[in-house]
Amino acid sequence: MIVGLLHRLSEKLPRVVHRISVMMKPQVVFVLGGPGAGKGTQCARIVENYSYTHLSAGDLLREERSRKGSEFGQLIDSYIKEGKIVPVEITINLLKKAMEETMKVDEKKFRFLIDGFPRNQDNLQGWNTVMDGKADVKFVLFFDCGNEVCIDRCLERGKSSGRTDDNRESLEKRIQTYLQSTRPIIEQYEKQGKVRTIDASRSVDEVFADVKNILDKEG
Ligand code: ADP
Ligand code: AMP
């Protein structure tokens, strides 16, 4: 009898495992830090070494800006040049769609690094409203880096990035937006014990060694 039971169980197991993975809620790590702190660089490293999908709010907005027929192209363009935070309805829909499409293609891809989000209170409220119960935020990876280092890196990146906001004028505004709007969000998560802070002013390898330590423990 026991042998029969085990046999039937082993037949059903693959279907049960399949169903559990279909039901997996997206597991999210928010990635925050100043402009040029190295968020994108470290996310690329993480994707190479762990089963995460990288979604950059900035990249998704730039894609939407250049999508033919987008009703938001001009609005996004002016916000990005001004270093201002694009209205959350646009950003959250792009993120939600990207997460859904990723999981539709491969249901095992339910771990996401959401880079450059939430950047302000509006972003956070939008996330809580739209994604409540639909995704788990595991923690926030905070790449902590002084403003001068951030500015220098972006100016260097600006020599080849073609980005409209990697210039001193936009950068001053982006740093202000970061200090006034994003830091308070990081502090809120800090109070919940959800922030993993990394000194991002060191070399890419040194920073990644710390990232690895965190992800190996709780990723
Ligand atoms: P973010 O996504 O935070 O805006 P990026 O990852 O695009 O930042 O990095 C900004 C620039 O700084 C890029 O040109 C990148 O090559 C460089 N960079 C990233 N991390 C480091 C680091 N640890 N040390 C030196 N330069 C870095
Ligand atoms: P980044 O590529 O992360 O440096 O972002 C570039 C610009 O895109 C920012 O300065 C904002 O104008 C816009 N942006 C990026 N992330 C967000 C976000 N979460 N909400 C609104 N606007 C954003």
GROMACS .gro file of C-alpha atoms and ligand atoms in nm:
model
  269
    1MET     CA    1   0.000   0.000   0.000
    2ILE     CA    2   0.278   0.239   0.095
    3VAL     CA    3   0.463   0.154  -0.224
    4GLY     CA    4   0.149   0.232  -0.426
    5LEU     CA    5   0.103   0.562  -0.244
    6LEU     CA    6   0.463   0.662  -0.307
    7HIS     CA    7   0.428   0.566  -0.670
    8ARG     CA    8   0.118   0.785  -0.716
    9LEU     CA    9   0.286   1.071  -0.528
   10SER     CA   10   0.596   1.055  -0.747
   11GLU     CA   11   0.370   1.069  -1.055
   12LYS     CA   12   0.194   1.378  -0.927
   13LEU     CA   13   0.505   1.560  -0.801
   14PRO     CA   14   0.615   1.724  -1.128
   15ARG     CA   15   0.264   1.869  -1.175
   16VAL     CA   16   0.254   1.996  -0.815
   17VAL     CA   17   0.598   2.159  -0.850
   18HIS     CA   18   0.486   2.310  -1.182
   19ARG     CA   19   0.172   2.454  -1.023
   20ILE     CA   20   0.367   2.603  -0.731
   21SER     CA   21   0.610   2.774  -0.968
   22VAL     CA   22   0.319   2.908  -1.180
   23MET     CA   23   0.177   3.057  -0.863
   24MET     CA   24   0.507   3.215  -0.754
   25LYS     CA   25   0.463   3.577  -0.658
   26PRO     CA   26   0.728   3.809  -0.800
   27GLN     CA   27   1.012   3.850  -0.550
   28VAL     CA   28   1.149   4.202  -0.573
   29VAL     CA   29   1.469   4.373  -0.465
   30PHE     CA   30   1.458   4.750  -0.506
   31VAL     CA   31   1.793   4.899  -0.610
   32LEU     CA   32   1.850   5.259  -0.505
   33GLY     CA   33   2.134   5.510  -0.491
   34GLY     CA   34   2.234   5.842  -0.645
   35PRO     CA   35   2.271   5.894  -1.021
   36GLY     CA   36   2.593   5.718  -1.123
   37ALA     CA   37   2.626   5.523  -0.797
   38GLY     CA   38   2.671   5.211  -1.010
   39LYS     CA   39   2.322   5.057  -0.985
   40GLY     CA   40   2.311   4.944  -1.349
   41THR     CA   41   2.669   4.814  -1.338
   42GLN     CA   42   2.605   4.603  -1.029
   43CYS     CA   43   2.266   4.481  -1.155
   44ALA     CA   44   2.438   4.351  -1.471
   45ARG     CA   45   2.684   4.160  -1.250
   46ILE     CA   46   2.401   4.019  -1.039
   47VAL     CA   47   2.214   3.898  -1.348
   48GLU     CA   48   2.530   3.715  -1.465
   49ASN     CA   49   2.561   3.533  -1.131
   50TYR     CA   50   2.209   3.494  -0.990
   51SER     CA   51   1.862   3.420  -1.126
   52TYR     CA   52   1.738   3.777  -1.132
   53THR     CA   53   1.585   3.984  -1.409
   54HIS     CA   54   1.699   4.345  -1.414
   55LEU     CA   55   1.434   4.610  -1.474
   56SER     CA   56   1.559   4.968  -1.476
   57ALA     CA   57   1.287   5.231  -1.437
   58GLY     CA   58   1.509   5.478  -1.627
   59ASP     CA   59   1.569   5.234  -1.916
   60LEU     CA   60   1.198   5.150  -1.940
   61LEU     CA   61   1.113   5.522  -1.951
   62ARG     CA   62   1.378   5.589  -2.218
   63GLU     CA   63   1.239   5.298  -2.424
   64GLU     CA   64   0.886   5.434  -2.388
   65ARG     CA   65   1.010   5.782  -2.486
   66SER     CA   66   1.142   5.647  -2.815
   67ARG     CA   67   0.855   5.406  -2.885
   68LYS     CA   68   0.673   5.514  -3.200
   69GLY     CA   69   0.323   5.634  -3.120
   70SER     CA   70   0.384   5.671  -2.745
   71GLU     CA   71   0.153   5.934  -2.601
   72PHE     CA   72   0.405   6.003  -2.324
   73GLY     CA   73   0.722   6.052  -2.531
   74GLN     CA   74   0.746   6.429  -2.498
   75LEU     CA   75   0.646   6.436  -2.135
   76ILE     CA   76   0.906   6.174  -2.043
   77ASP     CA   77   1.170   6.359  -2.243
   78SER     CA   78   1.117   6.685  -2.057
   79TYR     CA   79   1.108   6.517  -1.715
   80ILE     CA   80   1.432   6.329  -1.781
   81LYS     CA   81   1.616   6.642  -1.902
   82GLU     CA   82   1.500   6.826  -1.591
   83GLY     CA   83   1.603   6.536  -1.368
   84LYS     CA   84   1.246   6.526  -1.239
   85ILE     CA   85   1.050   6.217  -1.144
   86VAL     CA   86   0.807   6.106  -1.411
   87PRO     CA   87   0.443   6.062  -1.288
   88VAL     CA   88   0.404   5.722  -1.124
   89GLU     CA   89   0.114   5.602  -1.343
   90ILE     CA   90   0.351   5.583  -1.639
   91THR     CA   91   0.643   5.422  -1.455
   92ILE     CA   92   0.441   5.166  -1.261
   93ASN     CA   93   0.257   5.047  -1.572
   94LEU     CA   94   0.587   4.999  -1.755
   95LEU     CA   95   0.728   4.801  -1.459
   96LYS     CA   96   0.416   4.589  -1.415
   97LYS     CA   97   0.401   4.509  -1.787
   98ALA     CA   98   0.771   4.417  -1.797
   99MET     CA   99   0.731   4.186  -1.495
  100GLU     CA  100   0.423   4.019  -1.641
  101GLU     CA  101   0.584   3.970  -1.981
  102THR     CA  102   0.900   3.824  -1.826
  103MET     CA  103   0.700   3.573  -1.622
  104LYS     CA  104   0.475   3.488  -1.917
  105VAL     CA  105   0.777   3.388  -2.125
  106ASP     CA  106   0.937   3.193  -1.840
  107GLU     CA  107   0.744   3.130  -1.520
  108LYS     CA  108   1.067   3.055  -1.334
  109LYS     CA  109   1.178   3.415  -1.380
  110PHE     CA  110   0.999   3.560  -1.083
  111ARG     CA  111   1.297   3.735  -0.917
  112PHE     CA  112   1.336   4.098  -1.012
  113LEU     CA  113   1.587   4.373  -0.945
  114ILE     CA  114   1.390   4.695  -0.982
  115ASP     CA  115   1.652   4.962  -1.033
  116GLY     CA  116   1.574   5.331  -0.974
  117PHE     CA  117   1.240   5.273  -0.806
  118PRO     CA  118   1.071   5.384  -0.579
  119ARG     CA  119   1.232   5.724  -0.616
  120ASN     CA  120   0.976   5.930  -0.423
  121GLN     CA  121   0.661   5.913  -0.211
  122ASP     CA  122   0.442   5.914  -0.522
  123ASN     CA  123   0.633   5.610  -0.658
  124LEU     CA  124   0.597   5.429  -0.326
  125GLN     CA  125   0.224   5.500  -0.297
  126GLY     CA  126   0.173   5.389  -0.658
  127TRP     CA  127   0.356   5.065  -0.589
  128ASN     CA  128   0.158   4.999  -0.271
  129THR     CA  129  -0.170   5.064  -0.451
  130VAL     CA  130  -0.105   4.873  -0.771
  131MET     CA  131   0.117   4.590  -0.645
  132ASP     CA  132  -0.029   4.532  -0.297
  133GLY     CA  133  -0.037   4.156  -0.243
  134LYS     CA  134   0.090   4.094  -0.596
  135ALA     CA  135   0.465   4.103  -0.524
  136ASP     CA  136   0.695   4.065  -0.223
  137VAL     CA  137   0.962   4.329  -0.162
  138LYS     CA  138   1.248   4.136  -0.003
  139PHE     CA  139   1.480   4.427   0.068
  140VAL     CA  140   1.640   4.742  -0.073
  141LEU     CA  141   1.996   4.735  -0.203
  142PHE     CA  142   2.128   5.083  -0.137
  143PHE     CA  143   2.441   5.188  -0.324
  144ASP     CA  144   2.573   5.465  -0.106
  145CYS     CA  145   2.806   5.706  -0.284
  146GLY     CA  146   2.909   6.071  -0.236
  147ASN     CA  147   2.759   6.330  -0.470
  148GLU     CA  148   3.093   6.431  -0.622
  149VAL     CA  149   3.182   6.073  -0.713
  150CYS     CA  150   2.834   6.028  -0.862
  151ILE     CA  151   2.866   6.344  -1.071
  152ASP     CA  152   3.216   6.254  -1.194
  153ARG     CA  153   3.103   5.906  -1.299
  154CYS     CA  154   2.800   6.040  -1.487
  155LEU     CA  155   3.010   6.306  -1.664
  156GLU     CA  156   3.252   6.032  -1.768
  157ARG     CA  157   2.958   5.813  -1.881
  158GLY     CA  158   2.820   6.117  -2.068
  159LYS     CA  159   3.118   6.115  -2.304
  160SER     CA  160   2.972   5.807  -2.475
  161SER     CA  161   2.622   5.740  -2.333
  162GLY     CA  162   2.434   5.984  -2.554
  163ARG     CA  163   2.208   6.047  -2.256
  164THR     CA  164   2.041   6.388  -2.246
  165ASP     CA  165   2.085   6.406  -1.868
  166ASP     CA  166   2.454   6.317  -1.824
  167ASN     CA  167   2.561   6.684  -1.821
  168ARG     CA  168   2.644   6.909  -1.528
  169GLU     CA  169   2.321   7.111  -1.544
  170SER     CA  170   2.091   6.805  -1.540
  171LEU     CA  171   2.312   6.635  -1.284
  172GLU     CA  172   2.279   6.918  -1.031
  173LYS     CA  173   1.901   6.875  -1.057
  174ARG     CA  174   1.917   6.496  -1.042
  175ILE     CA  175   2.127   6.509  -0.725
  176GLN     CA  176   1.877   6.751  -0.568
  177THR     CA  177   1.588   6.521  -0.663
  178TYR     CA  178   1.779   6.226  -0.517
  179LEU     CA  179   1.853   6.406  -0.188
  180GLN     CA  180   1.507   6.556  -0.145
  181SER     CA  181   1.286   6.276  -0.276
  182THR     CA  182   1.470   5.943  -0.278
  183ARG     CA  183   1.670   5.957   0.045
  184PRO     CA  184   1.351   5.987   0.255
  185ILE     CA  185   1.221   5.669   0.089
  186ILE     CA  186   1.543   5.486   0.178
  187GLU     CA  187   1.506   5.613   0.537
  188GLN     CA  188   1.150   5.479   0.552
  189TYR     CA  189   1.267   5.133   0.446
  190GLU     CA  190   1.560   5.163   0.689
  191LYS     CA  191   1.312   5.196   0.976
  192GLN     CA  192   1.156   4.868   0.865
  193GLY     CA  193   1.500   4.701   0.872
  194LYS     CA  194   1.481   4.645   0.497
  195VAL     CA  195   1.787   4.835   0.372
  196ARG     CA  196   2.118   4.667   0.283
  197THR     CA  197   2.370   4.950   0.247
  198ILE     CA  198   2.682   4.910   0.037
  199ASP     CA  199   2.969   5.158   0.010
  200ALA     CA  200   2.955   5.216  -0.366
  201SER     CA  201   3.249   5.457  -0.387
  202ARG     CA  202   3.497   5.166  -0.421
  203SER     CA  203   3.590   4.964  -0.730
  204VAL     CA  204   3.327   4.762  -0.919
  205ASP     CA  205   3.480   4.434  -0.789
  206GLU     CA  206   3.491   4.549  -0.428
  207VAL     CA  207   3.131   4.667  -0.442
  208PHE     CA  208   3.022   4.341  -0.603
  209ALA     CA  209   3.195   4.136  -0.331
  210ASP     CA  210   2.962   4.302  -0.078
  211VAL     CA  211   2.661   4.250  -0.304
  212LYS     CA  212   2.749   3.880  -0.326
  213ASN     CA  213   2.772   3.850   0.051
  214ILE     CA  214   2.422   3.991   0.085
  215LEU     CA  215   2.265   3.784  -0.194
  216ASP     CA  216   2.433   3.462  -0.082
  217LYS     CA  217   2.283   3.513   0.262
  218GLU     CA  218   1.935   3.631   0.171
  219GLY     CA  219   1.900   3.650  -0.207
  220ADP     P1  220   2.366   5.417  -1.225
  220ADP     O1  221   2.293   5.302  -1.287
  220ADP     O2  222   2.360   5.415  -1.076
  220ADP     O3  223   2.327   5.551  -1.282
  220ADP     P2  224   2.596   5.316  -1.370
  220ADP     O4  225   2.604   5.172  -1.330
  220ADP     O5  226   2.545   5.346  -1.506
  220ADP     O6  227   2.521   5.400  -1.259
  220ADP     O7  228   2.743   5.375  -1.351
  220ADP     C1  229   2.768   5.510  -1.386
  220ADP     C2  230   2.906   5.519  -1.450
  220ADP     O8  231   3.006   5.490  -1.351
  220ADP     C3  232   2.927   5.420  -1.563
  220ADP     O9  233   3.004   5.482  -1.664
  220ADP     C4  234   3.003   5.303  -1.498
  220ADP    O10  235   3.087   5.238  -1.589
  220ADP     C5  236   3.082   5.374  -1.388
  220ADP     N1  237   3.093   5.295  -1.266
  220ADP     C6  238   3.000   5.215  -1.211
  220ADP     N2  239   3.044   5.161  -1.097
  220ADP     C7  240   3.169   5.210  -1.078
  220ADP     C8  241   3.270   5.192  -0.975
  220ADP     N3  242   3.249   5.112  -0.869
  220ADP     N4  243   3.386   5.257  -0.988
  220ADP     C9  244   3.407   5.337  -1.095
  220ADP     N5  245   3.320   5.359  -1.194
  220ADP    C10  246   3.201   5.296  -1.186
  221AMP     P1  247   1.830   5.668  -1.431
  221AMP     O1  248   1.846   5.596  -1.561
  221AMP     O2  249   1.791   5.575  -1.319
  221AMP     O3  250   1.948   5.756  -1.397
  221AMP     O4  251   1.703   5.766  -1.449
  221AMP     C1  252   1.705   5.871  -1.543
  221AMP     C2  253   1.583   5.958  -1.531
  221AMP     O5  254   1.463   5.882  -1.558
  221AMP     C3  255   1.557   6.019  -1.393
  221AMP     O6  256   1.633   6.136  -1.370
  221AMP     C4  257   1.406   6.048  -1.401
  221AMP     O7  258   1.377   6.162  -1.479
  221AMP     C5  259   1.354   5.927  -1.477
  221AMP     N1  260   1.322   5.819  -1.382
  221AMP     C6  261   1.400   5.712  -1.353
  221AMP     N2  262   1.340   5.633  -1.260
  221AMP     C7  263   1.223   5.694  -1.231
  221AMP     C8  264   1.115   5.664  -1.143
  221AMP     N3  265   1.118   5.559  -1.061
  221AMP     N4  266   1.008   5.745  -1.140
  221AMP     C9  267   1.005   5.849  -1.222
  221AMP     N5  268   1.103   5.889  -1.304
  221AMP    C10  269   1.211   5.811  -1.310
   0.00000   0.00000   0.00000
